[in-house]
Tab-separated table of C-alpha atoms in Angstrom:
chain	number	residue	atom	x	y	z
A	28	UNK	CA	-37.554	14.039	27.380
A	29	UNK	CA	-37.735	11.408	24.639
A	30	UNK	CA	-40.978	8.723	25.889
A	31	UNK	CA	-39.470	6.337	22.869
A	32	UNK	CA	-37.640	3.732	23.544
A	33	UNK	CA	-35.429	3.875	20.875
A	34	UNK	CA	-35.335	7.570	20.990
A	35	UNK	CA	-34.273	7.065	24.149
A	36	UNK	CA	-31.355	5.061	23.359
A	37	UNK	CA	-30.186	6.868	20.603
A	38	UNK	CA	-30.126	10.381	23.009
A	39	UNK	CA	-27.862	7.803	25.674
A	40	UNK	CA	-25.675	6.834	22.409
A	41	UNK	CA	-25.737	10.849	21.225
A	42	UNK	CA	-24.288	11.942	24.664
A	43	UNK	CA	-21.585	9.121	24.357
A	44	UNK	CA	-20.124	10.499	21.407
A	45	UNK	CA	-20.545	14.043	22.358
A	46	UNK	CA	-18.344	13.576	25.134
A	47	UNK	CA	-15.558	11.154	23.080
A	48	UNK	CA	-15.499	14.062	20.154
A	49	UNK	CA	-14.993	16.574	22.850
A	50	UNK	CA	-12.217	14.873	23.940
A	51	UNK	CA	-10.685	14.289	21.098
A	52	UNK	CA	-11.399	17.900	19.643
A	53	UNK	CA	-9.703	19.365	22.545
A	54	UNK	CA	-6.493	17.393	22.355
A	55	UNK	CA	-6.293	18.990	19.242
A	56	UNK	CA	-6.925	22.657	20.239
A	57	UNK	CA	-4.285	21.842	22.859
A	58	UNK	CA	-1.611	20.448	20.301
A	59	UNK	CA	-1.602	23.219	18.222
A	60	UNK	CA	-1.347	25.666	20.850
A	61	UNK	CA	1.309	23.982	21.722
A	62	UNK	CA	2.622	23.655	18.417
A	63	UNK	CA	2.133	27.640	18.069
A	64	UNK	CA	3.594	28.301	20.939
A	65	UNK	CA	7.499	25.849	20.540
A	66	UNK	CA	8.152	27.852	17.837
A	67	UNK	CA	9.796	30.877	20.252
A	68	UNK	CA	12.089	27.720	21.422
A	69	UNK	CA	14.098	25.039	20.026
A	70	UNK	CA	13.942	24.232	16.404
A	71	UNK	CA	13.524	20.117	16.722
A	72	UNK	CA	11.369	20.845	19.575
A	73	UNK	CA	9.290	22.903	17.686
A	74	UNK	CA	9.487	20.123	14.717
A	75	UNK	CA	8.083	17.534	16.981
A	76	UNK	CA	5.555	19.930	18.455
A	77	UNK	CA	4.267	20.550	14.846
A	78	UNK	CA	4.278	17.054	13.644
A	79	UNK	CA	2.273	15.559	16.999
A	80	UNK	CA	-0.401	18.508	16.397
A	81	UNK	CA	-0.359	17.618	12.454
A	82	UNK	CA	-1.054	14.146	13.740
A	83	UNK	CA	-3.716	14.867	16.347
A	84	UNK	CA	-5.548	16.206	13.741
A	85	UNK	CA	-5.692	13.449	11.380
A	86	UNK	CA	-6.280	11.130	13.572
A	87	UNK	CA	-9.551	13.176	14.297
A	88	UNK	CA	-10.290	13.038	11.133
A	89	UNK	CA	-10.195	9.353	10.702
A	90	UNK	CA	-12.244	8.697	13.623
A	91	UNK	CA	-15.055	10.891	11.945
A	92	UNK	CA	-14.306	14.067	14.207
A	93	UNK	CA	-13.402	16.245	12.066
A	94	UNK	CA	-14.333	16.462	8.157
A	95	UNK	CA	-11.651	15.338	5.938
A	96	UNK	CA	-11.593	18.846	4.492
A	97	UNK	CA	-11.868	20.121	7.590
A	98	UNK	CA	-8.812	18.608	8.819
A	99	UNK	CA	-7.148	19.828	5.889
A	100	UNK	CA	-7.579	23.329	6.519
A	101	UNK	CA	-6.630	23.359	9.880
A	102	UNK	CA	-3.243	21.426	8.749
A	103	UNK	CA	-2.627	24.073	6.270
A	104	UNK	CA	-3.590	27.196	8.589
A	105	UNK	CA	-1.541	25.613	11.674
A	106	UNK	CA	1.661	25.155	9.043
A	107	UNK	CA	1.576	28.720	7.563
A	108	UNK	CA	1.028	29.809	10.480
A	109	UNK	CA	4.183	28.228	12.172
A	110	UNK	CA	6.089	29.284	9.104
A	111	UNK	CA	5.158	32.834	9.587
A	112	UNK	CA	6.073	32.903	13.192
A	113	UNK	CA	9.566	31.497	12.389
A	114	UNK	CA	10.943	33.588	9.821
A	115	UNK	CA	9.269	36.464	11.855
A	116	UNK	CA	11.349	35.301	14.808
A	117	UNK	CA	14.750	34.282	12.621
């Protein structure tokens, strides 16, 4: 334990953010899961599914979440991904 003052403060500030990033990290996780998993179904829903996941994620990265790069990768590994799985399925 920090005896510090404003080591103290910055640990209260730390766990703040740890717990708003975690948040925010797992909506993404969930939204491309769920992107991942729409395409079995319908083609618009699994449009929308894509685009709300590819949005999740920049929106992480604007906050300061995710890198930029980061965020970037994941895009490009979610939509190749997708794109696999549907002209596996069709």
């Amino acid at each position: 334990m920090a005896n510090i003052k404003s080591q103290i403060k910055r640990n209260r500030q730390n766990e703040k953010r740890r717990l708003r990033n975690r948040t925010v990290r797992s909506e993404v996780s969930t939204r491309a899961k769920a992107a991942l998993a729409a395409v079995d179904g319908d083609e618009a829903a699994s449009a929308e599914a894509l685009r709300t996941a590819v949005k999740r994620i920049d929106k992480a990265a604007s906050k300061g979440v995710l890198h930029r790069n980061t965020a970037a990768r994941r895009k490009s590994r979610l939509m190749r991904e997708v794109q696999q799985r549907r002209s596996a399925a069709g």
